[in-house]
Coordinates of C-alpha atoms and ligand atoms in Angstrom, one line a residue:
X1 CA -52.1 -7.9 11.5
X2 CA -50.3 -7.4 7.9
X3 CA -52.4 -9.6 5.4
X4 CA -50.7 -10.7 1.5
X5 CA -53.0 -9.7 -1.1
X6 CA -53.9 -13.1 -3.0
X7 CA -51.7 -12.3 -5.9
X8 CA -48.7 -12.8 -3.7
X9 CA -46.7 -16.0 -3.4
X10 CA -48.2 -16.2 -0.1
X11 CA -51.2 -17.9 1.2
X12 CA -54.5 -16.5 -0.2
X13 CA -56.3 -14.8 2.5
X14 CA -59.5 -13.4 0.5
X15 CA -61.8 -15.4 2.1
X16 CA -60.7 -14.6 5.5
X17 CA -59.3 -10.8 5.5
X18 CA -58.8 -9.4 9.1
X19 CA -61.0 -6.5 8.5
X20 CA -60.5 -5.4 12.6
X21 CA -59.2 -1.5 13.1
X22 CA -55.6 -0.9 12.0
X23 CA -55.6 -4.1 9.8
X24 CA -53.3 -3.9 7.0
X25 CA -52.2 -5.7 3.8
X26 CA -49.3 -6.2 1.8
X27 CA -49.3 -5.8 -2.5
X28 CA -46.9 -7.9 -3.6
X29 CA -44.9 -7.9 -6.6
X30 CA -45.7 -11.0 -8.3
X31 CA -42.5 -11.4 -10.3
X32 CA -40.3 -11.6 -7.1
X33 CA -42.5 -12.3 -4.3
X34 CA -41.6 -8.9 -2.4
X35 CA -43.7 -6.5 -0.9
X36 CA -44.3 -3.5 -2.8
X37 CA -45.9 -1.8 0.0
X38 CA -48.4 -1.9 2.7
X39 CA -51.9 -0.8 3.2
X40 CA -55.4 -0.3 5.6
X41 CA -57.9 -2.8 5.3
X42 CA -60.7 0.0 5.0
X43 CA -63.4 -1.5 7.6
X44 CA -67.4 -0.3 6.8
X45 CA -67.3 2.7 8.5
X46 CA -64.8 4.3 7.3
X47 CA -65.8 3.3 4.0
X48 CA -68.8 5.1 5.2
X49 CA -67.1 8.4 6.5
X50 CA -65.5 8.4 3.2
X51 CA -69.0 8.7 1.3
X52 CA -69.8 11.6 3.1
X53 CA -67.0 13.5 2.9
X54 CA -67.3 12.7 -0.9
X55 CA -70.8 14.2 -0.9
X56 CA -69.7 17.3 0.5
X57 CA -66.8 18.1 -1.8
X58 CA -69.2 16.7 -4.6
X59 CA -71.4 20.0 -3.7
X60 CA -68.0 22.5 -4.1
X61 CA -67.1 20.0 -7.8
X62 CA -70.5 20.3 -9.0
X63 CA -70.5 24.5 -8.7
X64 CA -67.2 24.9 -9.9
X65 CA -68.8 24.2 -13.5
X66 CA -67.7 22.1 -16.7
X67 CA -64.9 24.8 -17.1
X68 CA -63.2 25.2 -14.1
X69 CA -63.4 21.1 -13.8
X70 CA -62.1 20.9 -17.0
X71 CA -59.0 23.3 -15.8
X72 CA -58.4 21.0 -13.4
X73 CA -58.6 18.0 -15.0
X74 CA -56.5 19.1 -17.5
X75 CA -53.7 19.9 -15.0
X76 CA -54.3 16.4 -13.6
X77 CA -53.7 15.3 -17.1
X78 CA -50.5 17.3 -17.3
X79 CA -49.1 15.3 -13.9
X80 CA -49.8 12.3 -15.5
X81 CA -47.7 12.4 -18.4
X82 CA -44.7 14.5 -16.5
X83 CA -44.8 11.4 -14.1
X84 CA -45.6 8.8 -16.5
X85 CA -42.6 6.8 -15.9
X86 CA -43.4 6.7 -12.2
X87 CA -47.0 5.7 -12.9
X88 CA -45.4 2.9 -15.3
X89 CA -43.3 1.5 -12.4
X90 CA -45.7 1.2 -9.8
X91 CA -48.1 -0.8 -12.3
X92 CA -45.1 -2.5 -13.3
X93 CA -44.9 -3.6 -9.8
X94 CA -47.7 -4.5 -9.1
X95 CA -48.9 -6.5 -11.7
X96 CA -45.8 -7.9 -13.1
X97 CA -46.0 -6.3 -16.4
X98 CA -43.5 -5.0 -18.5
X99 CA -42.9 -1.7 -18.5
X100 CA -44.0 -0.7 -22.3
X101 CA -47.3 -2.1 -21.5
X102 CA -47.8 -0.1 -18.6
X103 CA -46.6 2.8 -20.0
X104 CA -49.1 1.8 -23.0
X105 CA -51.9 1.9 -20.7
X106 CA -51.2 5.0 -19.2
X107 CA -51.1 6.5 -22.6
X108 CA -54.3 5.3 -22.5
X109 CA -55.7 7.0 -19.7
X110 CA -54.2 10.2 -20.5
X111 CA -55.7 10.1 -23.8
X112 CA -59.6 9.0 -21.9
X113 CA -58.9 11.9 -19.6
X114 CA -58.4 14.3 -22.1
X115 CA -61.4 13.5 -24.1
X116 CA -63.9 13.3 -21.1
X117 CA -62.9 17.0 -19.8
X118 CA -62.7 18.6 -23.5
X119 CA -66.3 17.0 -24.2
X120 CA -68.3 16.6 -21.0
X121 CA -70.0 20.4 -21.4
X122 CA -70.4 19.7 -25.4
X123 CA -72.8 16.2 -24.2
X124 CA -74.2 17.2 -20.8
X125 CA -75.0 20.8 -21.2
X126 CA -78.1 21.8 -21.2
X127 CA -80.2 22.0 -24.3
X128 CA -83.3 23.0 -26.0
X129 CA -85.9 20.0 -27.5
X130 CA -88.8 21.2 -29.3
X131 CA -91.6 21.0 -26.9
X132 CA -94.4 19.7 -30.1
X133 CA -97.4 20.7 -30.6
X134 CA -99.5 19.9 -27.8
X135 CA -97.1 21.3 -25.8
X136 CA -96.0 24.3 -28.3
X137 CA -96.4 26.9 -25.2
X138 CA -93.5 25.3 -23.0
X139 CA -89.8 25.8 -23.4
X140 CA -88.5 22.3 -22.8
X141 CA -85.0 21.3 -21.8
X142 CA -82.8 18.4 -20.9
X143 CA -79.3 18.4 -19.2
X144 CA -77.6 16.0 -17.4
X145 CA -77.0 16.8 -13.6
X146 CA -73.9 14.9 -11.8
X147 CA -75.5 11.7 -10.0
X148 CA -73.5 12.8 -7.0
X149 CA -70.9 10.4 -5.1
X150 CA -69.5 7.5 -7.5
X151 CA -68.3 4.3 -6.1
X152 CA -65.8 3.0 -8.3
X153 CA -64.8 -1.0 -8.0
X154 CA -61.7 -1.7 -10.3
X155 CA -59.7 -4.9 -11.4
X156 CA -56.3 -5.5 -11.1
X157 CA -55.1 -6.6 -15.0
X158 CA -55.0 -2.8 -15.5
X159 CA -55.1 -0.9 -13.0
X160 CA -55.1 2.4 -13.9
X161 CA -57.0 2.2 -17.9
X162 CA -59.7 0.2 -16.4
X163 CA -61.2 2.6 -13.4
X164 CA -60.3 5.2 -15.0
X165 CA -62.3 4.3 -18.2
X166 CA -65.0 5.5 -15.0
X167 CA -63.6 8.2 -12.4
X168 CA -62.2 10.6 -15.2
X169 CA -65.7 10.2 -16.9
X170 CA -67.5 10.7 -13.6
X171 CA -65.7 13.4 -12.6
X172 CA -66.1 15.5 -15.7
X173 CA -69.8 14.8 -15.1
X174 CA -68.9 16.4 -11.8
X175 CA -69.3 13.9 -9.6
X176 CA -66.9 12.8 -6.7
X177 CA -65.3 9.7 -6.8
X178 CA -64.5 7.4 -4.0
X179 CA -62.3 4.4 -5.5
X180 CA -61.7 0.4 -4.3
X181 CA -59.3 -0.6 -6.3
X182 CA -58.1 -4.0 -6.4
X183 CA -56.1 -5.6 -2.9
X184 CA -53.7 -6.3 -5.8
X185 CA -53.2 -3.0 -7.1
X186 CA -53.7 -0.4 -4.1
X187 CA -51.1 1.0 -4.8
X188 CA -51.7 2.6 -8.5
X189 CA -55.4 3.5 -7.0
X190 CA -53.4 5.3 -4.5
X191 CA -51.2 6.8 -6.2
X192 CA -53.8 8.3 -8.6
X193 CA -55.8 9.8 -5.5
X194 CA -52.4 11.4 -4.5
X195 CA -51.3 13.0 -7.8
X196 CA -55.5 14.2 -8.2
X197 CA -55.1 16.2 -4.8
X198 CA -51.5 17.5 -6.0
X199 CA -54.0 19.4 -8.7
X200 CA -57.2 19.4 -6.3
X201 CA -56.2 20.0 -2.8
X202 CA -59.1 22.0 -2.1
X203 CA -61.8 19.1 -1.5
X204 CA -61.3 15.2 -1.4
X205 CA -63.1 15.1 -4.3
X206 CA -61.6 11.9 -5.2
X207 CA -60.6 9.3 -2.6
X208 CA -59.1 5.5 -2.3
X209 CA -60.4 2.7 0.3
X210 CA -58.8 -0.3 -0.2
X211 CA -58.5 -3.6 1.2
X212 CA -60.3 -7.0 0.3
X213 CA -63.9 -7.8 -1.4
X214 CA -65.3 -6.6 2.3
X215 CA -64.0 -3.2 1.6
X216 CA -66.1 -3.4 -2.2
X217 CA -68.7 -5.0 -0.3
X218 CA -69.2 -1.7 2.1
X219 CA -68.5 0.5 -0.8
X220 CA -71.7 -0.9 -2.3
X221 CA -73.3 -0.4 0.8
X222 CA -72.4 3.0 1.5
X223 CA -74.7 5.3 0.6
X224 CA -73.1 6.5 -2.6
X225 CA -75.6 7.2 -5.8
X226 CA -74.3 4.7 -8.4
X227 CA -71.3 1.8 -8.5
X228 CA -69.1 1.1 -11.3
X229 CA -67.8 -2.1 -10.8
X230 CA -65.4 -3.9 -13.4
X231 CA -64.3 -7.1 -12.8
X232 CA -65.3 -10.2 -12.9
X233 CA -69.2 -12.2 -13.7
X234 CA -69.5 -13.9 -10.6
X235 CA -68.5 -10.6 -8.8
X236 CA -70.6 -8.6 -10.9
X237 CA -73.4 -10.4 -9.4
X238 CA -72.7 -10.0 -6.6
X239 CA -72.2 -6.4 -6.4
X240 CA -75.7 -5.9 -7.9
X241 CA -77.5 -8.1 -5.5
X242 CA -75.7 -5.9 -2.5
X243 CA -76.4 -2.8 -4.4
X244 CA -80.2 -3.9 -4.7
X245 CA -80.5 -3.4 -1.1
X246 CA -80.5 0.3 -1.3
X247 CA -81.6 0.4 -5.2
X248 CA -78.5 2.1 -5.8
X249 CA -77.8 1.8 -9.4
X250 CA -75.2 0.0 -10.7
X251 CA -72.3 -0.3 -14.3
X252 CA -70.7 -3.3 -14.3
X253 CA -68.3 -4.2 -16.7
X254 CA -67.5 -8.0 -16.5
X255 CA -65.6 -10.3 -18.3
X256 CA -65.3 -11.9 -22.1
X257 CA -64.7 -14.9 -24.2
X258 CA -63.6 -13.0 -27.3
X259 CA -63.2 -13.9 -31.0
X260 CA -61.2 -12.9 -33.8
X261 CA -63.1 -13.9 -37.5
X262 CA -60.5 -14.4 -40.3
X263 CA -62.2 -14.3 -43.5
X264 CA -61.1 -16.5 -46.3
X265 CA -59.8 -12.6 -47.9
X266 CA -58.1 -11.5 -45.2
X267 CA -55.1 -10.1 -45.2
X268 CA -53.3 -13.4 -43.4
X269 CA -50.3 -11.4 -42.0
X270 CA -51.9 -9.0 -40.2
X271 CA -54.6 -11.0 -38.9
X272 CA -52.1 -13.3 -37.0
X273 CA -49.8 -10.5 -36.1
X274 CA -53.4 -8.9 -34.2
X275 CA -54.4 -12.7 -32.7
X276 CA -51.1 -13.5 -31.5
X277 CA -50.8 -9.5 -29.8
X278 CA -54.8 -9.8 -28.8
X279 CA -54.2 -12.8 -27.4
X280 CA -50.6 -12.9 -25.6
X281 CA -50.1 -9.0 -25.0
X282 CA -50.2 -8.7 -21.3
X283 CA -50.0 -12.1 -20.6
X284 CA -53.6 -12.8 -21.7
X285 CA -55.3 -10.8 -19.0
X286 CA -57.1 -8.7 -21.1
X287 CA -61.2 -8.6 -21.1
X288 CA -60.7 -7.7 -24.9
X289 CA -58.0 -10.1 -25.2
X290 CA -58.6 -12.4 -27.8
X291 CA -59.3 -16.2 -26.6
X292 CA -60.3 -17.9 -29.7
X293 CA -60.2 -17.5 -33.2
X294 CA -62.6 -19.1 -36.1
X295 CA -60.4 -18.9 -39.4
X296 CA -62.0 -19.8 -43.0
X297 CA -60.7 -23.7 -43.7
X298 CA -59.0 -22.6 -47.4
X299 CA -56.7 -20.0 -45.6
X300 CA -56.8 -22.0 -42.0
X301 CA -53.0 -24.1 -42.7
X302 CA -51.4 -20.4 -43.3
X303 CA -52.6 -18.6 -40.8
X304 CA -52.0 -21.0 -38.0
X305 CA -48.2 -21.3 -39.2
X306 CA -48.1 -17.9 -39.4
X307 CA -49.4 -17.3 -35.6
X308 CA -47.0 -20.3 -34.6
X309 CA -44.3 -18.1 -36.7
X310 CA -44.5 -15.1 -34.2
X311 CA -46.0 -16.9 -30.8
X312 CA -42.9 -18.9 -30.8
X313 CA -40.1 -16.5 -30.9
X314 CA -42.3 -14.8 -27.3
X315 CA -41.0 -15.3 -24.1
X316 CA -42.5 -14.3 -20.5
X317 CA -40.4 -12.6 -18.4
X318 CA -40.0 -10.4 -15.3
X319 CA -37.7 -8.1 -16.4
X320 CA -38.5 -4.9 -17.5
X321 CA -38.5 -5.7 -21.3
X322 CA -39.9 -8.9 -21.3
X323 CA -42.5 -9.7 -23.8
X324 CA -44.7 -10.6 -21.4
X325 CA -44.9 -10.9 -17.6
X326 CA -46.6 -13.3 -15.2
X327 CA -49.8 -14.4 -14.2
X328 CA -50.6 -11.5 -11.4
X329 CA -52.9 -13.5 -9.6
X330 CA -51.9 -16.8 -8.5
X331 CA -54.5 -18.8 -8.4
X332 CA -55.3 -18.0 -12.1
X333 CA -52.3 -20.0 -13.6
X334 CA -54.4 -23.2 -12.1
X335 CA -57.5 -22.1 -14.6
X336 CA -55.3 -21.7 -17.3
X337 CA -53.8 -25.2 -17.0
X338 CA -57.3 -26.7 -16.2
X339 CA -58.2 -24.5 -20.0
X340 CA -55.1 -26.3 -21.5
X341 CA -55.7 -29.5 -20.2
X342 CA -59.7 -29.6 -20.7
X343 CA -59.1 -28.9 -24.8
X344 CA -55.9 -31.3 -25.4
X345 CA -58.0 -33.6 -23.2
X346 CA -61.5 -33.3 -25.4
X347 CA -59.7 -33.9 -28.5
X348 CA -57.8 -30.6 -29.3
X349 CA -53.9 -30.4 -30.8
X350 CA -51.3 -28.5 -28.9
X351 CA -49.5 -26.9 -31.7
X352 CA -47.2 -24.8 -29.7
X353 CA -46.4 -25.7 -26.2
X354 CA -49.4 -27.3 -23.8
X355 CA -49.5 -27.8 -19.8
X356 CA -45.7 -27.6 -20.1
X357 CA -46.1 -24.2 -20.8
X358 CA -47.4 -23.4 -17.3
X359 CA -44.2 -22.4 -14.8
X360 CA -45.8 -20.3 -12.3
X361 CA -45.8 -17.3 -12.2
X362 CA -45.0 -17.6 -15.8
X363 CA -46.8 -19.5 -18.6
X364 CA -45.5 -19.4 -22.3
X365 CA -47.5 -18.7 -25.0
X366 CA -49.7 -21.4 -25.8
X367 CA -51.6 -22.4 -29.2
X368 CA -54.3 -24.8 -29.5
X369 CA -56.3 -25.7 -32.2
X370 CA -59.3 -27.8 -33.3
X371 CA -60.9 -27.7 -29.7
X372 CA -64.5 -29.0 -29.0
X373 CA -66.7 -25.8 -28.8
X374 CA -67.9 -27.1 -25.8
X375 CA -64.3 -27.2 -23.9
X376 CA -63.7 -24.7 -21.1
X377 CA -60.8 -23.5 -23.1
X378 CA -63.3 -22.4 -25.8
X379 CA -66.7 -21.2 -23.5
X380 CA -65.0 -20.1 -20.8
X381 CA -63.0 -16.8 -19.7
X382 CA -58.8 -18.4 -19.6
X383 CA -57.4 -15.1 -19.1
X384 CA -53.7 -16.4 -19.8
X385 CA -51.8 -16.4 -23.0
X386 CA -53.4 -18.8 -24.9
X387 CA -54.7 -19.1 -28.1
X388 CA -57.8 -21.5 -29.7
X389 CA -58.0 -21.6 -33.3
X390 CA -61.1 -23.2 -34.7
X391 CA -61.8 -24.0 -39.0
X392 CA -64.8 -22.9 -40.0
X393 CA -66.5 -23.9 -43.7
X394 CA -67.1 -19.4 -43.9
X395 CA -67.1 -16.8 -41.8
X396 CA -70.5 -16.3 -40.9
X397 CA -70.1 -19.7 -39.4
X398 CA -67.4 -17.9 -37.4
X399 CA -69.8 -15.5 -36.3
X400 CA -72.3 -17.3 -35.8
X401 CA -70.1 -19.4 -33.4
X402 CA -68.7 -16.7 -31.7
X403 CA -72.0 -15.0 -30.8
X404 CA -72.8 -18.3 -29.3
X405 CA -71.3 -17.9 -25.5
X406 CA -72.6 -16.2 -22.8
X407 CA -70.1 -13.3 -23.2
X408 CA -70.1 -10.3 -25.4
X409 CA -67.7 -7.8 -24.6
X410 CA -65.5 -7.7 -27.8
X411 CA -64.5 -9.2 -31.5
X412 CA -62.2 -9.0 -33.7
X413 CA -62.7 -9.6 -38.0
X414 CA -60.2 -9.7 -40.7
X415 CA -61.6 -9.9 -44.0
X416 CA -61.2 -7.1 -47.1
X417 CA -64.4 -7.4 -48.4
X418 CA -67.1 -8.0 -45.7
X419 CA -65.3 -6.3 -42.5
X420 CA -68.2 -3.9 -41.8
X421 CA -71.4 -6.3 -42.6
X422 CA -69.6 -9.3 -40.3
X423 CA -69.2 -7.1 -37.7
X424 CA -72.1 -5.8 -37.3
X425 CA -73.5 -9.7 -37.1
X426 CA -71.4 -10.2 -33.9
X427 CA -73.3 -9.9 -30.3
X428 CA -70.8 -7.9 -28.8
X429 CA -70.7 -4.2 -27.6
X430 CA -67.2 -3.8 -30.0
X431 CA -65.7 -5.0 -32.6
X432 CA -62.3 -4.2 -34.7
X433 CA -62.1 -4.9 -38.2
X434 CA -58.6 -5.0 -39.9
X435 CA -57.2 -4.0 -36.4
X436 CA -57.1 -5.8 -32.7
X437 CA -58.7 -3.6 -29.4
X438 CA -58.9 -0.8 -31.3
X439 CA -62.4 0.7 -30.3
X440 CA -60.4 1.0 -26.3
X441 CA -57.9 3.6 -27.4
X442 CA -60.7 5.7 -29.1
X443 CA -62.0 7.8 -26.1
X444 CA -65.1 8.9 -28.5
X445 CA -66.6 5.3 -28.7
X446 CA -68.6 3.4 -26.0
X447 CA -67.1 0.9 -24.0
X448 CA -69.2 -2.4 -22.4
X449 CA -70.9 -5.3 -23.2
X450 CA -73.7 -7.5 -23.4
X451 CA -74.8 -10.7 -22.0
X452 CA -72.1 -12.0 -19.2
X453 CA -70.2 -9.2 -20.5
X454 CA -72.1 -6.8 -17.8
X455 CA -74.3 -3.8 -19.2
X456 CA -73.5 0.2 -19.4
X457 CA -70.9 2.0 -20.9
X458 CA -67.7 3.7 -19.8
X459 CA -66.2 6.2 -22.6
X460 CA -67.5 8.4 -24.8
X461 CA -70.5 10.4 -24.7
X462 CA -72.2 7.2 -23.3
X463 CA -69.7 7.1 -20.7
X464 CA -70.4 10.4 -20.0
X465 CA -73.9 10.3 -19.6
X466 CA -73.7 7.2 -17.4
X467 CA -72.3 9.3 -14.9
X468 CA -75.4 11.5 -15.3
X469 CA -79.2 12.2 -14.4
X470 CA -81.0 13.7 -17.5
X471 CA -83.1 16.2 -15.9
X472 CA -86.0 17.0 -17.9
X473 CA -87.6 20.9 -17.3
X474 CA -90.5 22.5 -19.1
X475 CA -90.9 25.8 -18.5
X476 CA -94.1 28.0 -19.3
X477 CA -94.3 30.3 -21.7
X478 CA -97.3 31.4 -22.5
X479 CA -101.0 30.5 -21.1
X480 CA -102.8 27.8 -24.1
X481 CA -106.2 29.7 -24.1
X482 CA -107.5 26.0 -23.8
X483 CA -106.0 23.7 -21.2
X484 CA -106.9 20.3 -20.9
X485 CA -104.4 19.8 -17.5
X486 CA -107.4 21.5 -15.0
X487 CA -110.2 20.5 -13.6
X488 CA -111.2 24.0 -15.1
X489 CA -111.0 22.5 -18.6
X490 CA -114.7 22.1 -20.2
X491 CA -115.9 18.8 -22.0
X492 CA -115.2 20.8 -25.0
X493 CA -111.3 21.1 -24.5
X494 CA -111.2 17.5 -24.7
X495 CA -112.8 16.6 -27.6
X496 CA -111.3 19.4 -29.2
X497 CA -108.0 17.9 -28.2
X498 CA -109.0 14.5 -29.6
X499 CA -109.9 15.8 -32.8
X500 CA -107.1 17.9 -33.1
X501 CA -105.0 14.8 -32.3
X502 CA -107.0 12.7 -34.9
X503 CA -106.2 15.4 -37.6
X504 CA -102.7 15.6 -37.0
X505 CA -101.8 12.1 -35.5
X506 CA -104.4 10.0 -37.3
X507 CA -103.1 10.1 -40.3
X508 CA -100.0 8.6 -42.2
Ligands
LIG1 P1 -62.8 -9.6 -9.3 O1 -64.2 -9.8 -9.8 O2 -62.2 -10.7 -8.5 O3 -62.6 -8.2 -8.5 C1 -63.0 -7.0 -9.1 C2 -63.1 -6.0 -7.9 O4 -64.2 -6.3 -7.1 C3 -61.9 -6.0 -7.0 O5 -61.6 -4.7 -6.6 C4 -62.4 -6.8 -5.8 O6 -61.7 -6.6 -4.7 C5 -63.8 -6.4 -5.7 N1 -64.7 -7.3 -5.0 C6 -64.5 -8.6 -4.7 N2 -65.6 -9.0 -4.0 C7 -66.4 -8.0 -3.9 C8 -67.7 -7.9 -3.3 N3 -68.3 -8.9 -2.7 N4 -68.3 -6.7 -3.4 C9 -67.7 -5.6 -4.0 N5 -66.5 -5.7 -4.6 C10 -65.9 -6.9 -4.5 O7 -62.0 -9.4 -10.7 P2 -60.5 -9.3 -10.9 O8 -59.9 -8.2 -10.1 O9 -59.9 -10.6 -10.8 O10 -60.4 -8.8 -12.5 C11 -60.4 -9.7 -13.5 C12 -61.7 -9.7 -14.2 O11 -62.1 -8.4 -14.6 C13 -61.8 -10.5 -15.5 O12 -62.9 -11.3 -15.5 C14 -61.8 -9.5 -16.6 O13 -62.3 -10.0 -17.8 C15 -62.6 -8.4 -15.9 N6 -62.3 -7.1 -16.6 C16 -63.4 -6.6 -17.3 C17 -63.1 -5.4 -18.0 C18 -64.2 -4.7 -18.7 O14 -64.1 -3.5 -19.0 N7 -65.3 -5.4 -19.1 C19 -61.8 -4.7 -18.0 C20 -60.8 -5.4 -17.1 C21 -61.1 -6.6 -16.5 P3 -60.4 -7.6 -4.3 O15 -59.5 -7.5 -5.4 O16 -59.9 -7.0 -3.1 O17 -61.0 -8.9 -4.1

């Protein structure tokens, strides 16, 4: 039986996926309705079988070495970029995008991927710590070993930047990868597997199930020595409560609520230019994207007419140059509506379009302003292109407000003066001052979130080390001629010890 991933125009079928032997599903191209192409629902065991072939190329990954892995990441790289275009479609597909976006997020990747093979020896080597002076005979040491098979869970909104922020890191780390990818974007996870074993055809060192939330569900269950799951809260939780069956450890990046502070100093022009792209790019399915804004009242009247200014002239679209595509999955445009609805409802002003806006798959940009803190279009994740813009007396009040959600992914501040001592008020795990989602294109910085946001980090030396055991090693190198560790050791040894400690330690 062919299933329609729930994106489609189709029925929904998550809840009840034919998972029987030689079940398939169809991704669908949300801008036409068509099928892009057709795919196994991945059952349990061979979810399974796929873990422990994982484990066994993992072994040949690991003893290749950082520099042979690096070699071959590197050619990966090099396949991406020569088939970029390709890459671009298939996401384009897929998720309805238009192709500049996609081909900006597999700039993206390419750039992640780079960073993570040129720097995973650098950060996980290992390395000498002093061993102190208790200890002053041992030669002590700390690298960080592969975990061993990584299960990756990824989102649909982008496909490729998203896991990726986790299997190029893992797999520098030296681990294998088996990857779910979303049932509405099996195809780029696919793809991605392919063009890896063009490079790598040695060893499956990096494979795709795919299939429904079962196929995630058996991925967590498999046997594999840490999940990284992005995605959503409520299926962040989930994934850790099946993953605390086996203790298997877990990174999950979830989703946001963020804000964009505009000081009463900012500079107004680019701070509505970065809302209105933070907020609309993609057609608001961003996790950084921003969702609300909290702008000082003496520069408020400007700035919104400036954001009005530029959201008006956008229009959603599905061809290929469109500003904007559609709502992937479906049965988001009726959240976004409900988020629309909820803040005209509870008092707020529709200053450019309102439930109007909403022609599925498409929605048009939509700004709102004024709305109740407490609306769902203000505390809760929209994920559609649609903007709240809220006065505040100063911008601390902005801060203050925007640190008050359950999320914490991201945030934004535009101010000339304060940029740095504002951002570091905000509760988040990023922030951008003078600039929009920034911090994701440097592959150097940490990735991840707090609260609702999830916890762990993808990118950077974080990210690499979250694919990682530290493995601690002290080594003898010399006998102590007094050793408190034996049952040898006279009552002497100790008190010596604790006056030693006294003299050294005691003091200030
Ligand atoms: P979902 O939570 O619906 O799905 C994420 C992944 O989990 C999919 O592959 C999904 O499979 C899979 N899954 C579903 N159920 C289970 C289960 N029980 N066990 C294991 N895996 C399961 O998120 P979306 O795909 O809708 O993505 C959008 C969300 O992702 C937004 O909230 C967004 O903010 C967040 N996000 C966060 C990012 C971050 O870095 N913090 C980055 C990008 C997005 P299937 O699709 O087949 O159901």
């Amino acid at each position: 039986m062919t299933q329609t991933a729930r994106g489609g125009v189709e029925a929904p079928v998550e809840k009840t996926a034919d998972t029987s032997p030689g079940s398939t599903f169809e991704s669908i191209d949300p801008r036409t309705g068509e099928v892009v192409a057709t795919h196994p629902v991945h059952d349990g065991k061979h979810v399974a079988d796929a873990v422990r072939t994982a484990r066994d190329a993992q072994h040949w990954w690991d003893e290749l070495g950082f520099h042979q892995r690096k070699l071959r990441l590197d050619a990966w790289r090099r396949l991406l970029v020569s088939r970029l275009d390709e890459a671009a479609e298939l996401i384009s597909a897929e998720t309805g995008k238009p192709m500049d976006d996609a081909r900006l997020e597999l700039v993206l990747v390419v750039d992640h991927l780079h960073w993570a093979a040129a720097n995973a020896y650098k950060v996980l080597r290992r390395r000498g710590v002093s061993a102190g002076a208790l200890m002053a005979n041992q030669a002590a040491t700390v690298e960080y070993r592969a975990f061993g098979v990584v299960g990756v869970i990824g989102p649909w909104n982008y496909p490729a930047f998203t896991p990726m922020g986790s299997i190029a890191y893992a797999l520098a780390a030296g681990n294998s990868v088996v990857f779910k990818p979303s049932e509405l974007t099996p195809g780029v996870g696919e793809w991605l597997r392919r063009t890896f074993a063009e490079v790598v055809p040695e060893q499956p060192v990096l494979q795709v199930v795919t299939g429904f939330g079962e196929t995630g569900a058996a991925l967590c269950r498999a046997g594999t020595d840490k999940i990284a799951f992005t995605g959503s809260t409520e299926t962040g939780k989930r994934v850790m409560a099946t993953c605390s069956e086996s203790l298997t450890p877990v990174l999950v990046e979830c989703g946001g609520k963020d804000a964009l502070i505009v000081d009463s100093d900012a500079d107004l022009r680019a701070a509505a230019e970065a809302a209105v792209w933070g907020a609309v790019s993609n057609a608001g399915q961003t996790c950084i994207g921003v969702e609300r804004v909290y702008v000082v009242d003496s520069v408020a009247e400007r700035f919104v007419q400036l954001v009005l200014d530029r959201a008006e002239k956008l229009r959603p679209g599905g061809q290929p140059t469109a500003d904007l595509g559609p709502i992937t999955m479906d049965s988001q445009v009726e959240v976004i509506r409900e988020h629309i609805a909820d803040a005209v409802r509870s008092g707020g002003k529709a200053e450019l379009g309102g439930e109007t806006s909403v022609r599925p798959p498409y929605v048009d940009p939509v700004v709102l302003t004024d709305v109740p803190e407490d609306s769902a279009a203000v505390a809760e994740e929209t994920f559609g292109p649609t903007i709240v813009i809220n006065r505040v007396s100063t911008a601390e009040e902005g801060v203050e407000r925007a640190n008050n959600g359950n999320y914490g992914l991201g945030g934004t501040v535009f101010s000339r003066s304060r940029g740095m001592a504002l951002a570091r008020r905000m509760r988040t795990g990023m922030v951008a001052v003078n600039s929009v989602i920034s911090f994701a294109a440097v592959p150097a910085l940490p990735f991840g979130g707090v609260g609702d946001s999830g916890f762990g980090r993808i990118h950077g030396a974080d990210g690499l080390r979250e694919f990682a055991r530290p493995q601690a090693i002290t080594r003898t190198r010399f006998r102590m001629p007094i050793d408190p560790m034996t049952f040898g050791r006279s009552t002497r040894t100790v008190r010596y010890l604790v006056r030693l400690m006294k003299l050294i330690r005691g003091r200030r």
